[in-house]
Tab-separated table of C-alpha atoms in Angstrom:
chain	number	residue	atom	x	y	z
A	1	MET	CA	96.284	132.603	211.294
A	2	GLN	CA	94.271	134.716	208.879
A	3	THR	CA	92.136	135.944	211.772
A	4	ASN	CA	94.937	138.384	212.456
A	5	PHE	CA	93.837	140.203	209.289
A	6	LEU	CA	90.309	140.472	210.587
A	7	SER	CA	91.002	141.503	214.150
A	8	GLN	CA	93.198	144.182	215.610
A	9	GLN	CA	94.855	143.641	218.968
A	10	PHE	CA	95.815	146.472	221.259
A	11	ASN	CA	98.436	145.860	223.925
A	12	ALA	CA	98.105	147.469	227.328
A	13	GLY	CA	100.925	149.949	226.796
A	14	TYR	CA	99.429	151.262	223.588
A	15	LEU	CA	96.013	151.639	225.191
A	16	ALA	CA	97.462	153.410	228.194
A	17	GLU	CA	99.033	155.992	225.952
A	18	ASN	CA	96.067	156.517	223.674
A	19	SER	CA	92.928	155.847	225.706
A	20	THR	CA	91.649	155.017	229.153
A	21	ALA	CA	89.605	151.963	228.185
A	22	CYS	CA	89.110	149.410	225.447
A	23	PRO	CA	87.320	150.610	222.314
A	24	ALA	CA	83.532	150.512	222.481
A	25	ASN	CA	83.270	147.771	219.879
A	26	ALA	CA	85.783	145.435	221.560
A	27	THR	CA	84.495	141.914	222.047
A	28	ILE	CA	87.178	140.834	224.557
A	29	CYS	CA	88.959	142.952	227.143
A	30	ASP	CA	90.921	141.232	229.879
A	31	GLY	CA	93.020	144.160	230.989
A	32	THR	CA	96.002	143.220	228.892
A	33	SER	CA	94.587	143.233	225.400
A	34	CYS	CA	91.445	144.062	223.486
A	35	VAL	CA	90.163	142.295	220.409
A	36	LEU	CA	87.960	144.187	218.003
A	37	GLN	CA	85.128	142.738	216.013
A	38	GLU	CA	85.912	141.462	212.568
A	39	ASP	CA	85.925	144.197	210.006
A	40	ASN	CA	83.542	142.784	207.397
A	41	PHE	CA	84.187	145.700	205.080
A	42	ASN	CA	87.927	145.020	205.056
A	43	HIS	CA	87.328	141.305	204.543
A	44	THR	CA	85.000	141.893	201.588
A	45	LEU	CA	87.307	144.538	200.160
A	46	SER	CA	90.267	142.179	200.468
A	47	VAL	CA	88.505	139.350	198.601
A	48	VAL	CA	87.176	141.570	195.810
A	49	LEU	CA	90.405	143.461	195.286
A	50	SER	CA	92.516	140.296	195.442
A	51	THR	CA	90.455	138.876	192.594
A	52	VAL	CA	90.631	142.069	190.551
A	53	LEU	CA	94.356	142.533	191.144
A	54	THR	CA	95.075	138.916	190.210
A	55	ILE	CA	93.294	139.376	186.890
A	56	MET	CA	95.056	142.680	186.269
A	57	LEU	CA	98.423	141.146	187.133
A	58	ALA	CA	97.850	138.305	184.661
A	59	MET	CA	97.005	140.860	181.967
A	60	VAL	CA	100.128	142.891	182.751
A	61	MET	CA	102.360	139.806	182.661
A	62	PHE	CA	100.759	138.849	179.346
A	63	SER	CA	101.615	142.279	177.935
A	64	MET	CA	105.174	142.072	179.298
A	65	GLY	CA	105.525	138.747	177.516
A	66	CYS	CA	104.613	140.533	174.299
A	67	ASN	CA	107.969	142.298	174.539
A	68	VAL	CA	110.001	139.099	174.795
A	69	GLU	CA	111.734	137.596	171.785
A	70	ILE	CA	111.714	133.817	172.106
A	71	ASN	CA	115.232	133.479	170.656
A	72	ASN	CA	116.668	136.076	173.048
A	73	PHE	CA	114.848	134.512	175.997
A	74	LEU	CA	116.216	131.064	175.169
A	75	GLY	CA	119.626	132.659	174.642
A	76	HIS	CA	119.629	133.792	178.278
A	77	LEU	CA	118.810	130.246	179.353
A	78	ARG	CA	121.569	128.765	177.183
A	79	ARG	CA	124.139	131.358	178.271
A	80	PRO	CA	122.850	132.250	181.749
A	81	TRP	CA	125.571	134.679	182.845
A	82	GLY	CA	123.037	137.447	183.499
A	83	ILE	CA	120.737	135.019	185.312
A	84	PHE	CA	123.678	133.789	187.408
A	85	VAL	CA	124.593	137.337	188.410
A	86	GLY	CA	120.954	137.916	189.357
A	87	PHE	CA	120.994	134.680	191.354
A	88	LEU	CA	124.009	135.887	193.349
A	89	CYS	CA	122.231	139.168	194.042
A	90	GLN	CA	118.901	137.589	194.940
A	91	PHE	CA	120.062	134.783	197.200
A	92	GLY	CA	123.488	136.093	198.149
A	93	ILE	CA	123.386	139.855	198.605
A	94	MET	CA	119.813	140.242	199.872
A	95	PRO	CA	119.861	137.635	202.691
A	96	LEU	CA	123.311	138.831	203.811
A	97	THR	CA	122.151	142.455	203.798
A	98	ALA	CA	119.090	141.504	205.862
A	99	PHE	CA	121.320	139.685	208.358
A	100	LEU	CA	123.731	142.599	208.714
A	101	LEU	CA	120.928	145.163	209.104
A	102	SER	CA	119.291	143.051	211.807
A	103	LEU	CA	122.572	142.885	213.722
A	104	ALA	CA	123.417	146.551	213.218
A	105	PHE	CA	120.089	147.815	214.579
A	106	ASN	CA	119.882	145.174	217.315
A	107	ILE	CA	116.195	144.512	216.730
A	108	LEU	CA	114.135	141.869	218.506
A	109	PRO	CA	114.718	138.266	217.379
A	110	ILE	CA	111.208	137.941	215.951
A	111	GLN	CA	111.697	141.169	213.991
A	112	ALA	CA	115.085	139.996	212.704
A	113	VAL	CA	113.430	136.840	211.412
A	114	VAL	CA	110.853	138.744	209.326
A	115	VAL	CA	113.594	140.974	207.883
A	116	LEU	CA	115.496	137.833	206.895
A	117	ILE	CA	112.379	136.270	205.372
A	118	MET	CA	112.002	139.379	203.224
A	119	GLY	CA	115.641	139.134	202.160
A	120	CYS	CA	115.224	135.482	201.151
A	121	CYS	CA	112.086	135.997	199.042
A	122	PRO	CA	112.377	135.856	195.241
A	123	GLY	CA	111.959	138.890	193.007
A	124	GLY	CA	108.545	140.453	192.564
A	125	THR	CA	106.636	140.880	189.318
A	126	ALA	CA	106.601	144.668	189.739
A	127	SER	CA	110.273	144.633	188.720
A	128	ASN	CA	109.261	143.530	185.207
A	129	ILE	CA	107.001	146.570	184.856
A	130	ILE	CA	109.609	149.055	186.080
A	131	ALA	CA	112.306	147.362	183.974
A	132	TYR	CA	110.184	148.054	180.905
A	133	TRP	CA	109.923	151.750	181.704
A	134	VAL	CA	113.679	152.117	182.260
A	135	ASP	CA	114.485	150.373	178.957
A	136	GLY	CA	115.845	147.317	180.717
A	137	ASP	CA	116.476	143.940	179.119
A	138	MET	CA	112.981	142.427	179.319
A	139	ASP	CA	114.193	138.996	178.254
A	140	LEU	CA	116.615	138.998	181.180
A	141	SER	CA	114.092	140.531	183.582
A	142	ILE	CA	111.440	137.906	182.973
A	143	SER	CA	113.920	135.024	182.944
A	144	MET	CA	115.377	136.264	186.254
A	145	THR	CA	111.951	136.576	187.894
A	146	THR	CA	110.943	133.127	186.674
A	147	CYS	CA	114.203	131.472	187.730
A	148	SER	CA	114.334	133.164	191.136
A	149	THR	CA	110.750	132.068	191.881
A	150	LEU	CA	111.566	128.500	190.838
A	151	LEU	CA	114.872	128.398	192.734
A	152	ALA	CA	113.179	129.863	195.824
A	153	MET	CA	111.780	126.381	196.472
A	154	GLY	CA	115.233	125.287	197.583
A	155	MET	CA	117.145	128.500	198.263
A	156	MET	CA	114.692	130.007	200.765
A	157	PRO	CA	114.951	127.076	203.213
A	158	LEU	CA	118.745	127.048	202.810
A	159	CYS	CA	119.162	130.789	203.397
A	160	LEU	CA	116.787	130.764	206.368
A	161	LEU	CA	118.667	127.806	207.862
A	162	ILE	CA	121.955	129.680	207.558
A	163	TYR	CA	120.901	133.107	208.783
A	164	THR	CA	118.096	132.565	211.319
A	165	LYS	CA	119.744	129.938	213.536
A	166	MET	CA	120.931	132.568	216.037
A	167	TRP	CA	117.363	133.816	216.554
A	168	THR	CA	115.028	130.877	215.982
A	169	ASP	CA	114.729	127.320	214.736
A	170	SER	CA	114.314	127.563	210.969
A	171	SER	CA	111.918	124.596	211.089
A	172	ALA	CA	109.424	126.860	212.869
A	173	ILE	CA	109.112	128.977	209.712
A	174	VAL	CA	106.415	127.620	207.428
A	175	LEU	CA	107.211	128.058	203.744
A	176	PRO	CA	104.039	128.105	201.599
A	177	TYR	CA	105.266	126.025	198.670
A	178	ASP	CA	101.764	126.077	197.227
A	179	SER	CA	101.838	129.889	197.134
A	180	ILE	CA	105.268	129.841	195.510
A	181	GLY	CA	103.985	127.366	192.950
A	182	ILE	CA	100.902	129.482	192.260
A	183	SER	CA	103.118	132.560	191.834
A	184	LEU	CA	105.248	130.643	189.365
A	185	VAL	CA	102.234	129.469	187.344
A	186	ALA	CA	100.673	132.954	187.427
A	187	LEU	CA	103.959	134.302	186.058
A	188	VAL	CA	104.826	131.686	183.461
A	189	VAL	CA	101.424	131.073	181.844
A	190	PRO	CA	100.486	134.663	180.826
A	191	ILE	CA	104.072	135.461	179.831
A	192	SER	CA	104.161	132.339	177.644
A	193	PHE	CA	101.009	133.478	175.862
A	194	GLY	CA	102.566	136.926	175.404
A	195	ILE	CA	105.732	135.447	173.898
A	196	PHE	CA	103.599	133.407	171.513
A	197	VAL	CA	101.603	136.488	170.436
A	198	ASN	CA	104.819	138.436	169.871
A	199	HIS	CA	106.158	135.581	167.753
A	200	LYS	CA	103.019	135.224	165.618
A	201	TRP	CA	101.694	138.807	165.475
A	202	PRO	CA	104.503	141.296	166.279
A	203	SER	CA	102.514	144.393	165.306
A	204	LYS	CA	99.605	143.497	167.591
A	205	ALA	CA	102.042	142.621	170.368
A	206	LYS	CA	103.423	146.177	170.343
A	207	ILE	CA	99.932	147.597	170.879
A	208	ILE	CA	99.247	145.156	173.720
A	209	LEU	CA	102.611	146.051	175.242
A	210	LYS	CA	101.900	149.786	175.353
A	211	VAL	CA	98.466	149.265	176.907
A	212	GLY	CA	99.840	146.746	179.388
A	213	SER	CA	102.694	148.995	180.471
A	214	ILE	CA	100.225	151.729	181.408
A	215	LEU	CA	98.000	149.198	183.153
A	216	GLY	CA	101.031	147.932	185.037
A	217	ALA	CA	101.841	151.416	186.325
A	218	VAL	CA	98.240	151.802	187.496
A	219	LEU	CA	98.380	148.371	189.130
A	220	ILE	CA	101.447	149.273	191.188
A	221	VAL	CA	99.733	152.403	192.523
A	222	ILE	CA	96.528	150.489	193.309
A	223	ILE	CA	98.402	147.812	195.242
A	224	ALA	CA	100.165	150.472	197.333
A	225	VAL	CA	96.882	152.266	198.118
A	226	VAL	CA	95.013	149.044	198.881
A	227	GLY	CA	97.749	147.897	201.224
A	228	GLY	CA	97.459	151.133	203.175
A	229	ILE	CA	93.668	150.766	203.438
A	230	LEU	CA	93.551	147.095	204.422
A	231	TYR	CA	96.255	147.362	207.059
A	232	LYS	CA	95.514	150.831	208.396
A	233	GLY	CA	95.198	149.375	211.890
A	234	SER	CA	98.690	147.867	211.868
A	235	TRP	CA	100.834	150.956	211.613
A	236	VAL	CA	102.181	150.853	215.178
A	237	ILE	CA	105.717	149.696	214.462
A	238	PRO	CA	109.124	150.415	216.039
A	239	PRO	CA	111.206	153.164	214.397
A	240	LYS	CA	114.066	150.720	213.821
A	241	LEU	CA	111.910	148.702	211.425
A	242	TRP	CA	110.990	151.879	209.558
A	243	ILE	CA	114.687	152.652	209.134
A	244	ILE	CA	115.514	149.120	208.004
A	245	GLY	CA	112.554	149.182	205.619
A	246	THR	CA	114.039	152.321	204.064
A	247	ILE	CA	117.664	151.194	203.858
A	248	PHE	CA	117.056	147.606	202.756
A	249	PRO	CA	115.538	148.185	199.267
A	250	ALA	CA	117.961	151.038	198.558
A	251	ALA	CA	120.872	148.736	199.403
A	252	GLY	CA	119.397	146.039	197.165
A	253	TYR	CA	119.123	148.363	194.166
A	254	THR	CA	122.627	149.779	194.675
A	255	LEU	CA	124.470	146.532	195.341
A	256	GLY	CA	122.647	144.752	192.518
A	257	PHE	CA	123.682	147.432	190.054
A	258	LEU	CA	127.298	147.455	191.231
A	259	LEU	CA	127.677	143.666	191.100
A	260	ALA	CA	126.144	143.548	187.622
A	261	ARG	CA	128.541	146.224	186.393
A	262	VAL	CA	131.533	144.481	187.949
A	263	ALA	CA	130.384	141.293	186.215
A	264	GLY	CA	130.661	143.095	182.875
A	265	LEU	CA	126.977	143.473	182.013
A	266	SER	CA	125.782	146.340	179.836
A	267	TRP	CA	124.142	149.391	181.362
A	268	HIS	CA	120.603	148.347	180.454
A	269	ARG	CA	121.213	144.909	181.970
A	270	CYS	CA	122.679	146.523	185.079
A	271	ARG	CA	119.441	148.465	185.491
A	272	THR	CA	117.521	145.220	185.072
A	273	VAL	CA	119.555	143.303	187.664
A	274	SER	CA	119.315	146.244	190.059
A	275	LEU	CA	115.510	146.257	189.901
A	276	GLU	CA	115.265	142.478	190.149
A	277	THR	CA	117.463	142.561	193.253
A	278	GLY	CA	115.783	145.376	195.160
A	279	MET	CA	112.150	144.533	194.355
A	280	GLN	CA	111.086	141.556	196.462
A	281	ASN	CA	107.918	139.465	196.479
A	282	THR	CA	106.416	141.154	199.544
A	283	GLN	CA	103.125	139.292	199.206
A	284	LEU	CA	104.949	135.978	199.621
A	285	CYS	CA	106.751	137.367	202.667
A	286	SER	CA	103.418	138.357	204.250
A	287	THR	CA	102.034	134.870	203.619
A	288	ILE	CA	105.036	133.197	205.269
A	289	VAL	CA	104.781	135.498	208.278
A	290	GLN	CA	101.059	134.787	208.738
A	291	LEU	CA	101.594	131.033	208.606
A	292	SER	CA	104.588	130.992	210.952
A	293	PHE	CA	103.781	133.232	213.908
A	294	THR	CA	101.132	133.784	216.561
A	295	PRO	CA	98.934	136.924	216.639
A	296	GLU	CA	100.971	138.260	219.556
A	297	GLN	CA	104.179	137.891	217.564
A	298	LEU	CA	102.611	139.388	214.457
A	299	GLU	CA	101.918	142.587	216.374
A	300	LEU	CA	105.664	143.186	216.552
A	301	MET	CA	106.466	142.957	212.869
A	302	PHE	CA	103.523	142.199	210.579
A	303	THR	CA	103.618	145.593	208.863
A	304	PHE	CA	107.273	145.287	207.812
A	305	PRO	CA	106.491	143.708	204.401
A	306	LEU	CA	104.164	146.622	203.657
A	307	ILE	CA	106.817	149.147	204.724
A	308	TYR	CA	109.370	147.439	202.486
A	309	SER	CA	106.865	147.469	199.641
A	310	ILE	CA	106.297	151.209	200.001
A	311	PHE	CA	109.983	152.096	199.977
A	312	GLN	CA	110.946	149.645	197.232
A	313	LEU	CA	108.297	151.315	195.075
A	314	THR	CA	109.426	154.802	196.113
A	315	PHE	CA	113.052	154.155	195.184
A	316	ALA	CA	112.029	152.417	191.970
A	317	LEU	CA	110.056	155.490	190.927
A	318	LEU	CA	113.055	157.686	191.760
A	319	ILE	CA	115.231	155.464	189.556
A	320	LEU	CA	112.643	155.700	186.797
A	321	GLY	CA	112.400	159.495	187.088
A	322	GLY	CA	116.162	159.888	187.099
A	323	TYR	CA	116.547	157.697	184.046
A	324	ARG	CA	113.841	159.506	182.072
A	325	LEU	CA	115.494	162.847	182.862
A	326	TYR	CA	118.844	161.438	181.774
A	327	LYS	CA	117.333	160.334	178.480
A	328	ARG	CA	115.781	163.718	177.875
A	329	TYR	CA	118.824	165.869	178.538
A	330	HIS	CA	121.781	163.671	177.612
A	331	VAL	CA	122.925	162.122	174.378
A	332	LYS	CA	124.588	158.765	173.973
A	333	THR	CA	127.947	158.473	175.706
A	334	LYS	CA	130.832	156.177	174.881
A	335	THR	CA	130.563	154.476	178.257
A	336	ASP	CA	126.946	153.425	177.732
A	337	VAL	CA	127.877	150.438	175.617
A	338	GLU	CA	128.378	146.755	176.173
A	339	LYS	CA	131.623	145.924	177.959
A	340	THR	CA	131.454	142.398	176.538
A	341	PRO	CA	131.448	141.777	172.744
A	342	PRO	CA	128.289	143.317	171.193
A	343	LYS	CA	127.629	140.341	168.936
A	344	GLU	CA	125.235	138.752	171.402
A	345	ASP	CA	123.155	141.834	172.149
A	346	SER	CA	123.128	143.854	168.949
A	347	LYS	CA	119.765	142.533	167.818
A	348	SER	CA	117.966	142.406	171.129
A	349	THR	CA	119.011	145.866	172.316
A	350	ALA	CA	117.857	147.405	169.052
A	351	ILE	CA	114.251	146.505	169.759
A	352	ILE	CA	114.051	146.952	173.493
A	353	ASN	CA	110.648	147.831	174.893
A	354	GLY	CA	108.705	148.524	171.740
A	355	GLY	CA	107.827	152.199	171.778
A	356	PHE	CA	110.701	153.230	174.017
A	357	VAL	CA	114.149	153.176	172.475
A	358	SER	CA	117.021	153.949	174.813
A	359	ASP	CA	119.686	156.508	173.917
A	360	GLU	CA	122.200	153.701	174.134
A	361	MET	CA	120.569	152.146	171.061
A	362	LYS	CA	120.455	155.306	168.953
């Protein structure tokens, strides 16, 4: 199935609109489709950059772990109200939103399935980076990402069984449990080392955290640029999927924030839950799509995970910009406090994110 990455197929309608014959470097042309030669440059670039980005991601997760207090992290696990709210958002709101958007825009069944797969994926690691920059609760952010990735082993098949039955047999969708497991290990191991460093050498952990937060911002930009380069030949996609790719992450951020606030979480935890809800693991979605569908089917919807990734990043940066402006021009307000008793959070919120101290803590 990975050959779809290395070859680009052109259907007859697209060729009729854009050219009179198959491209000069096509190896097969039967009048209905043309298959281009493998792009060795893209293949090499993909392998090299995947290796580099994996190493960078491990370093970023290590630095994020340096901002986690072991006692606060374990506190979330012992009293998992915030994690439970995130669970409802991740595997309740997002799959339902995907289902409703697919019905509302009346997209093709195969396209509805990929939208639903995106909605059922666990949270992405980029949410931890953005949560740091918006003074979110890093202990909650990392525990939510870890738990959602672990619970995805069972919740993804369940959600897909519930929501895809009107379009396809859920058994036809191949879930890469090995990839989910690798994602979990790649998340837990570096973060565990970071927590240990923060416990043993707090002053050094703060330095690592500041460097890692900058590296994380660079990593997010690199991933977006690389995605555009590697899949530049796959940008022929129906307008409806563009619209859904725009609405979907925005709905995730908004509904996640509202549910967290209704559940009585503090403002900084609401921001955290919002980011964890809207930012999905798009790489996992792409892997599932590649394993589950034929090249002809992939033509109809393969780029959707990349579109979602672009807009989830765009909205996240808008949230970040809005929050930083709020911090600059507004002082602490009486509403920006914990709605539940402050006893639990007084210590953890006082040290949020190392060098960045929110107005709500001043």
